[in-house]
Short mmCIF file of C-alpha atoms in Angstrom, two decimals:
data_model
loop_
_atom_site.label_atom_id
_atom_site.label_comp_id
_atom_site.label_asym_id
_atom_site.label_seq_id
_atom_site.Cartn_x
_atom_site.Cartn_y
_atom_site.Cartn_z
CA UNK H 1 151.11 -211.34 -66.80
CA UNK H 2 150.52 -211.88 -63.42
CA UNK H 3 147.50 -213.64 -61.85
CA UNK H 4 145.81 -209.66 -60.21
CA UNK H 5 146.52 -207.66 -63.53
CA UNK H 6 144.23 -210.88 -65.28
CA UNK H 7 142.05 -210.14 -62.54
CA UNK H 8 142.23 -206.67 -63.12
CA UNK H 9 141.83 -206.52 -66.86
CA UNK H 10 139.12 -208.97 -66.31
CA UNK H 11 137.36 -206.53 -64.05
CA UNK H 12 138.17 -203.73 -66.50
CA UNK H 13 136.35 -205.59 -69.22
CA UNK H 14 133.51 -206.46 -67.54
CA UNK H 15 132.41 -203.13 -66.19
CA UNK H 16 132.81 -201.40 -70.19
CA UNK H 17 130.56 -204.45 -70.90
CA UNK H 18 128.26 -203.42 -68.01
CA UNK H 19 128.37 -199.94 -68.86
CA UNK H 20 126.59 -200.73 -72.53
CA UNK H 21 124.17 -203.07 -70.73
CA UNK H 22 123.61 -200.27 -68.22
CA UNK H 23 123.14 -197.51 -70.52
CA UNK H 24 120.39 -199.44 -71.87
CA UNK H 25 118.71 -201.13 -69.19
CA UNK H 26 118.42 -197.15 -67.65
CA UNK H 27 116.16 -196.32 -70.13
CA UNK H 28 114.19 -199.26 -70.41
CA UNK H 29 114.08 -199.43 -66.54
CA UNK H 30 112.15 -195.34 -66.09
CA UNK H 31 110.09 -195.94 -68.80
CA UNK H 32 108.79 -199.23 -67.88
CA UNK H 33 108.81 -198.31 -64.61
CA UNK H 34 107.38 -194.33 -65.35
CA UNK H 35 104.91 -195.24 -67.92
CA UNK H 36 104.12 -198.92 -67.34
CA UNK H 37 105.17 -199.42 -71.03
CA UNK H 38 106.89 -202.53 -72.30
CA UNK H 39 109.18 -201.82 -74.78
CA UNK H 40 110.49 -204.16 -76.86
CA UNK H 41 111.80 -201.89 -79.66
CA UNK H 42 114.62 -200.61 -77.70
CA UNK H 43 116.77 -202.55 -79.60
CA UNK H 44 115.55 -200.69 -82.62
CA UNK H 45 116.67 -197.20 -80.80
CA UNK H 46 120.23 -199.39 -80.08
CA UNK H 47 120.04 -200.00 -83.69
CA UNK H 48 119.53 -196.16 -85.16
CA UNK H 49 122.09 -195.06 -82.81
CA UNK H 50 124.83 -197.20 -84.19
CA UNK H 51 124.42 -196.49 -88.02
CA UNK H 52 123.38 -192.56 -87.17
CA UNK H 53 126.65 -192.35 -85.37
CA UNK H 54 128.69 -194.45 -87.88
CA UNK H 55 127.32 -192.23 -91.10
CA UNK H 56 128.28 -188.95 -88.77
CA UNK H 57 131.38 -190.25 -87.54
CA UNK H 58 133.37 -191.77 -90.44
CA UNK H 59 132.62 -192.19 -94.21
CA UNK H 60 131.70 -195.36 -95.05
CA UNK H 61 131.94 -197.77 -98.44
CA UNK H 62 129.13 -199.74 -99.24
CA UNK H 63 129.50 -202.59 -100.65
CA UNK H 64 125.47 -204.04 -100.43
CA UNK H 65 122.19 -202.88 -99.44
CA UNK H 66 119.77 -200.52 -101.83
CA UNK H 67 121.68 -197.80 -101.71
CA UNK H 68 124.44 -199.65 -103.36
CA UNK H 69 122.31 -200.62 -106.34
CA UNK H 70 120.77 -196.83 -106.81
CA UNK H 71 124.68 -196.04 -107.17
CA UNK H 72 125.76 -194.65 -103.80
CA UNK H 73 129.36 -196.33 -103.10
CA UNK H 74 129.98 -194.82 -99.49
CA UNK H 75 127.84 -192.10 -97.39
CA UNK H 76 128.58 -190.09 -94.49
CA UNK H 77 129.35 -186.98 -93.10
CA UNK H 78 132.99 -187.50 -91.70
CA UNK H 79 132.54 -185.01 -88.66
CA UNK H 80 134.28 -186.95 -85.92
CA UNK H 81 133.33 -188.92 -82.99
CA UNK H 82 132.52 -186.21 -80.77
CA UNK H 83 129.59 -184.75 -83.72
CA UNK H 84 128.56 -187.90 -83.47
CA UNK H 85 128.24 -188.40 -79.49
CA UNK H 86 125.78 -184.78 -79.77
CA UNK H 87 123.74 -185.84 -82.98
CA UNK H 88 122.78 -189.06 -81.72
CA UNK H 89 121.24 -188.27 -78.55
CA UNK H 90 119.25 -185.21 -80.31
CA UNK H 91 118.13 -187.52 -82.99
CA UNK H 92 117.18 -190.25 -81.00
CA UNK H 93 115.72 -188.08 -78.16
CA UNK H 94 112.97 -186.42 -80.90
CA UNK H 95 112.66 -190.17 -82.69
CA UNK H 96 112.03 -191.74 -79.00
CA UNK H 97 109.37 -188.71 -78.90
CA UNK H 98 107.72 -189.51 -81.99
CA UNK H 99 107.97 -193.32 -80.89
CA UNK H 100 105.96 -192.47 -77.36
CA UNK H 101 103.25 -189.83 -79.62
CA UNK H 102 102.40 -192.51 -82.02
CA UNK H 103 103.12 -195.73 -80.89
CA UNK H 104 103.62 -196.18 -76.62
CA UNK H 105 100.52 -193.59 -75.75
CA UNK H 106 97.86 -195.53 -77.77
CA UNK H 107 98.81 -198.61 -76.31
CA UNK H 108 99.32 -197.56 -72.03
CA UNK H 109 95.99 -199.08 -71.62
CA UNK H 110 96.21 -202.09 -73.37
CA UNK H 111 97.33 -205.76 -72.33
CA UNK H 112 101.64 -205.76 -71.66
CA UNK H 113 101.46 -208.75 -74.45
CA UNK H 114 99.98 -206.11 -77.03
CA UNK H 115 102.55 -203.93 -76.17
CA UNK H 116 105.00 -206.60 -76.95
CA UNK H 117 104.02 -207.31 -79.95
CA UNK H 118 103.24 -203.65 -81.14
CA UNK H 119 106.78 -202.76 -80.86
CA UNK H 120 108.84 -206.26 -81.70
CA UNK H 121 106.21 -205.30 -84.74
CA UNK H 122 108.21 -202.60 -84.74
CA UNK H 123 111.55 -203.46 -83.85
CA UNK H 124 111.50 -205.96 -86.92
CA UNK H 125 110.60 -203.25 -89.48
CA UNK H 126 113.39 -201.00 -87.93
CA UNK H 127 116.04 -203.80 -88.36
CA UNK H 128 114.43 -204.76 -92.08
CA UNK H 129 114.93 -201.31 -92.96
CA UNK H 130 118.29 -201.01 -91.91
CA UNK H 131 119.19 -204.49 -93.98
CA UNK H 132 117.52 -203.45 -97.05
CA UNK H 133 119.51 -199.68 -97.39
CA UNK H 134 122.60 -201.17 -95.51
CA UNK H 135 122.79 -204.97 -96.52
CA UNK H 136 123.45 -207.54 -93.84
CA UNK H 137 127.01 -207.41 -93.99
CA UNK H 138 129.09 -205.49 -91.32
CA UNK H 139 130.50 -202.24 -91.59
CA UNK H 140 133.24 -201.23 -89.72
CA UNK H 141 133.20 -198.78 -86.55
CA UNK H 142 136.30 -197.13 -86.41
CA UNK H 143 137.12 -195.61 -82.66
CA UNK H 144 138.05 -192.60 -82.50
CA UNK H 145 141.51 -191.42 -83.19
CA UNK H 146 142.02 -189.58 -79.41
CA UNK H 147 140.62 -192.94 -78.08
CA UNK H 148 142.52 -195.24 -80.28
CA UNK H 149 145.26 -197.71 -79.15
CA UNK H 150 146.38 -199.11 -75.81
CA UNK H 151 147.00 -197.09 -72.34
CA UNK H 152 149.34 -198.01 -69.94
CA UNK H 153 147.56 -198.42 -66.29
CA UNK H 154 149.82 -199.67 -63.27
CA UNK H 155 149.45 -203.53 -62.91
CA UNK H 156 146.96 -203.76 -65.80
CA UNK H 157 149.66 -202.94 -68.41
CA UNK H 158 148.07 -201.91 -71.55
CA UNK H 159 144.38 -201.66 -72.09
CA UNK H 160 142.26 -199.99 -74.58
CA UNK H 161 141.46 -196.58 -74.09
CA UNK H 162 137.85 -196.65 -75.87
CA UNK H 163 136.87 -199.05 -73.11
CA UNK H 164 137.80 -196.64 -70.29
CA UNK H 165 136.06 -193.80 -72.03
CA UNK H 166 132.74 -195.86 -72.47
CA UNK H 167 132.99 -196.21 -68.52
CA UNK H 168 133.21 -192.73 -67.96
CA UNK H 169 131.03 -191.98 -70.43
CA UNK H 170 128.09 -193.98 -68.61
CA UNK H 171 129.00 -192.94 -65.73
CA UNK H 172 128.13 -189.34 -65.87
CA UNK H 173 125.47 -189.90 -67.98
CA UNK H 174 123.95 -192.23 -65.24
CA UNK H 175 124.21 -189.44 -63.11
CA UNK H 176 123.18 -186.88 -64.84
CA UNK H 177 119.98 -188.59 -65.60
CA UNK H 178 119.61 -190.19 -61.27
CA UNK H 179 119.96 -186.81 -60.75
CA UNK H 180 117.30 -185.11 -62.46
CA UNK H 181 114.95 -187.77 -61.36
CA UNK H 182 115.90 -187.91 -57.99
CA UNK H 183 116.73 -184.02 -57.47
CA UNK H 184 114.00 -181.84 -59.74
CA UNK H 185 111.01 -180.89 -59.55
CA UNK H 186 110.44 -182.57 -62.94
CA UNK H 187 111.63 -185.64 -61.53
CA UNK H 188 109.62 -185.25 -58.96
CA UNK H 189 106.16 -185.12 -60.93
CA UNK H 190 107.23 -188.25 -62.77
CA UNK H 191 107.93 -189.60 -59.46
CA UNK H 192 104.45 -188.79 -58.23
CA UNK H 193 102.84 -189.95 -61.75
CA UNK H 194 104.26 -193.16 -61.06
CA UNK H 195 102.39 -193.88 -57.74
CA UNK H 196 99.60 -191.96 -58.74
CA UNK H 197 98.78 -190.52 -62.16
CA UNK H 198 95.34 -190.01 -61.51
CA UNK H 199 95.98 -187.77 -58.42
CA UNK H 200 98.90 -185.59 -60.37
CA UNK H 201 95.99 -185.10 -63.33
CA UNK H 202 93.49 -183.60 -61.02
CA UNK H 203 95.89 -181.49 -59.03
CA UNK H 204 95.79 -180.26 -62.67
CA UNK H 205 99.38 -181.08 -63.99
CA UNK H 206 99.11 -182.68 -67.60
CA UNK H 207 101.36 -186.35 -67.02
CA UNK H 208 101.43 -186.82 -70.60
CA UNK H 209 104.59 -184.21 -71.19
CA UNK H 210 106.81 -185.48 -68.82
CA UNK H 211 105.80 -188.64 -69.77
CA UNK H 212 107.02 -188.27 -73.36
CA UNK H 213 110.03 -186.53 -71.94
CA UNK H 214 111.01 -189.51 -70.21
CA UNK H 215 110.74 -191.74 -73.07
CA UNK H 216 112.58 -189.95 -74.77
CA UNK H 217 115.21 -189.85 -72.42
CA UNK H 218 115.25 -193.55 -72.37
CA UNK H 219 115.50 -193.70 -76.10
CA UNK H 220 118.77 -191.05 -76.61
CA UNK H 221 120.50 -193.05 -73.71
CA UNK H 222 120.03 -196.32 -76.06
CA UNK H 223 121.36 -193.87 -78.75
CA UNK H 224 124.48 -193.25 -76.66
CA UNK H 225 124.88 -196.59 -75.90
CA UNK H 226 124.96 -197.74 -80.05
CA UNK H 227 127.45 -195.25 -80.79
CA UNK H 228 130.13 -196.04 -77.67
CA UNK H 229 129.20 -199.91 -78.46
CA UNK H 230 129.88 -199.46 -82.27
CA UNK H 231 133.23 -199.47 -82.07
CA UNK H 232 133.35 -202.94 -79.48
CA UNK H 233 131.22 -204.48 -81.64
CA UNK H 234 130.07 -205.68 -85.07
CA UNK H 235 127.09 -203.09 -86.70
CA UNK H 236 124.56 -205.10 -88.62
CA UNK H 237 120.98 -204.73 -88.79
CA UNK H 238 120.45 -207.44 -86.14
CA UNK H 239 122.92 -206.34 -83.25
CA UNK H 240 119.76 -204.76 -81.54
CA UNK H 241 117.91 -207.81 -81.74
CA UNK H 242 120.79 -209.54 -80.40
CA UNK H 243 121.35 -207.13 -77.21
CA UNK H 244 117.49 -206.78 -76.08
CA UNK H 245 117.22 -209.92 -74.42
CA UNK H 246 120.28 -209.05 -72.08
CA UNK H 247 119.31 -205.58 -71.67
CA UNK H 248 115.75 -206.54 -70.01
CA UNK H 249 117.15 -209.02 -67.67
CA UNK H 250 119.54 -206.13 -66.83
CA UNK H 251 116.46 -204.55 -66.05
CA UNK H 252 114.48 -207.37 -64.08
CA UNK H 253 117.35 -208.42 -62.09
CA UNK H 254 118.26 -204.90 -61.05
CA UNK H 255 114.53 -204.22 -60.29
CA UNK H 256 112.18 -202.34 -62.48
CA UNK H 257 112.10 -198.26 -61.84
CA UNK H 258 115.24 -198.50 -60.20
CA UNK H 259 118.10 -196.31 -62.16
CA UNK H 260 120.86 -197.69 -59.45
CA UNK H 261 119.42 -200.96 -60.00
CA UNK H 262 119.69 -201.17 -63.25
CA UNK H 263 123.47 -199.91 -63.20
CA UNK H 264 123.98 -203.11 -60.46
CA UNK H 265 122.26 -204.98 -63.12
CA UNK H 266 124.73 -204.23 -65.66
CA UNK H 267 127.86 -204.26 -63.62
CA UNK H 268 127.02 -208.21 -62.58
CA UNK H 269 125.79 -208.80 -66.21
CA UNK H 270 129.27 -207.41 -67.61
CA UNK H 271 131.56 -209.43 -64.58
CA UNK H 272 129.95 -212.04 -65.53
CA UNK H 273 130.40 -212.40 -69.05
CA UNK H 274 133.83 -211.03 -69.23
CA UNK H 275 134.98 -213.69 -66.48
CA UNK H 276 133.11 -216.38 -68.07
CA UNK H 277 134.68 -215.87 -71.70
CA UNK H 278 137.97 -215.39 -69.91
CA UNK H 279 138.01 -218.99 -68.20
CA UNK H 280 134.73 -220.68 -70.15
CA UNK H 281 133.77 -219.36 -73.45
CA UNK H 282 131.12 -221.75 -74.02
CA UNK H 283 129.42 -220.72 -70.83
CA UNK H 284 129.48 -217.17 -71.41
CA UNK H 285 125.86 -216.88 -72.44
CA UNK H 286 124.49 -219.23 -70.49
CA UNK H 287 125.97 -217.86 -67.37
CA UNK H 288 124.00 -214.70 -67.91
CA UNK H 289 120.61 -216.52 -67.54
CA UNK H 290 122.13 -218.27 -64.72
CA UNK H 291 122.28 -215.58 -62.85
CA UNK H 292 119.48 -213.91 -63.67
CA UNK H 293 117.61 -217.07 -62.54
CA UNK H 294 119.15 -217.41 -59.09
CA UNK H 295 118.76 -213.79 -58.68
CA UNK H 296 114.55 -213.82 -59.79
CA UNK H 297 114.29 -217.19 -57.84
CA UNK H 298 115.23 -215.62 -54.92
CA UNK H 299 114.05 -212.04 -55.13
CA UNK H 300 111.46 -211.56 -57.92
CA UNK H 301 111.14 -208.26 -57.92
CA UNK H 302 114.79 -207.56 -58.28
CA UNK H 303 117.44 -206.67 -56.21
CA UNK H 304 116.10 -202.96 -55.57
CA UNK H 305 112.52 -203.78 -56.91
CA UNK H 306 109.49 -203.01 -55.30
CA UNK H 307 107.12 -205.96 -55.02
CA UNK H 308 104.43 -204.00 -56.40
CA UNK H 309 106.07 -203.65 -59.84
CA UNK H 310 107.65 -207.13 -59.76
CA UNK H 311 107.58 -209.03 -63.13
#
């Protein structure tokens, strides 16, 4: 293989990786941005996305986990991939609702480290919950069968297709989502509730709806991004746990609010780990908080921030 299609495939690799990081950093980014809300059980949304798109996807055996011992030996629906890409976001749109009625709104007010530990609270139970039906073991993800197998690109030579659909996949949901922001009138009162919620309230809209729109917009787009990263990667209770941390320096370094910035965010995240476990495995994790570092060091309120809502 020749030194540009290792470059290539590198580059190809880094921006699916991006793309998951993206995905979730967009919805962490409007709703700490929108609501001023730290959320540190989007994981947990990461987490019910991957199993709720697994048990509609395939059938699965289980071979642990309570629901082995009150004699269930697989579960699942079996509709397809493409069931599973509608259910999820609909489930974890009305679950990020309930998650903004009952936990976010009574905390708005309160200290960010309350919030933290309100929903890490929260986050923990989620990924408990998931170990004790599921076990801790792994299930496998299968992609789906239009999606399976290698594709022939020029120069590249084969790559995965799944990879090239999770691209496009974020893609136009990234722009679906910029776009209603940016381009509606709805985005355009959470806009304004941003700079000044106090001032939207008395020209007598009530903030609180498309507030808990938003979140749950935020929370579906983590549910997308569980069921395109199940098949990439391992699903165990803990894989949320284990993607938060990268998500919300997606988030800082692309600048808090910022939808674009959080896709730049993702893209550098995703270069940077694919060309680091290309050529230096061992750095791969460390070059992420490299990065994000330099990047804070030099511009703390990311690189489309505003100062005002700099970490």
């Amino acid at each position: 293989m020749s030194l540009l299609a290792d470059v290539l495939t590198v580059l190809l690799n880094g921006l699916q990786q991006g793309a998951i990081f993206a995905l979730l950093a967009v919805g962490l980014s409007i709703i700490l941005g929108t609501l001023k809300f730290v959320n540190f059980a989007h994981g947990a949304l990461y987490v019910v996305g991957t199993y709720t798109g697994l048990l509609v996807a395939h059938e699965i055996a289980l071979t642990s986990g309570k629901l082995q011992s009150w004699g269930f030996t697989s579960l699942g629906l079996d509709l397809g991939f493409f069931a599973a890409l509608v259910v999820v976001p609909l489930f974890v749109f009305v679950v990020g609702l309930g998650m903004e009625r009952f936990v976010a709104r009574p905390f708005y007010d309160r200290p960010d480290t309350d919030q933290i530990l309100v929903t890490f609270g929260l986050a923990i139970v989620v990924q408990e919950l998931f170990r004790i039906l599921f076990g801790s073991n792994s299930l496998p993800f299968d992609q789906p069968a239009w999606a399976a197998g290698p594709i022939a690109l020029p120069v590249v030579g084969n790559f995965s297709q799944w990879r090239l659909y999770v691209i496009a996949i974020t893609a136009v949901l990234v722009l679906v989502v910029y776009a209603l922001v940016e381009y509606t009138d709805f985005g355009l009162v959470v806009r304004a509730g941003t700079r000044d919620a106090e001032m939207v309230r008395l020209l007598g809209i009530k903030i609180t709806r498309p507030y808990i729109v938003v979140f749950g917009i935020g929370a579906a787009l983590a549910g997308v991004a569980g069921v395109v990263g199940g098949p990439l990667n391992v699903v165990n209770p803990t894989v949320g746990t284990d993607i938060l941390v990268p998500a919300f320096l997606t988030v800082v370094i692309g600048g808090v609010g910022s939808i674009v910035g959080a896709v730049i965010g993702g893209v550098i995240f995703g270069l940077t780990t694919a060309t680091l476990v290309a050529v230096a495995p061992a750095w791969s994790q460390i070059g992420l908080y490299a990065i994000a570092a330099v990047i804070l060091l030099t511009r703390p309120q990311g690189i489309l921030g505003n100062e005002e809502v700099a970490p």
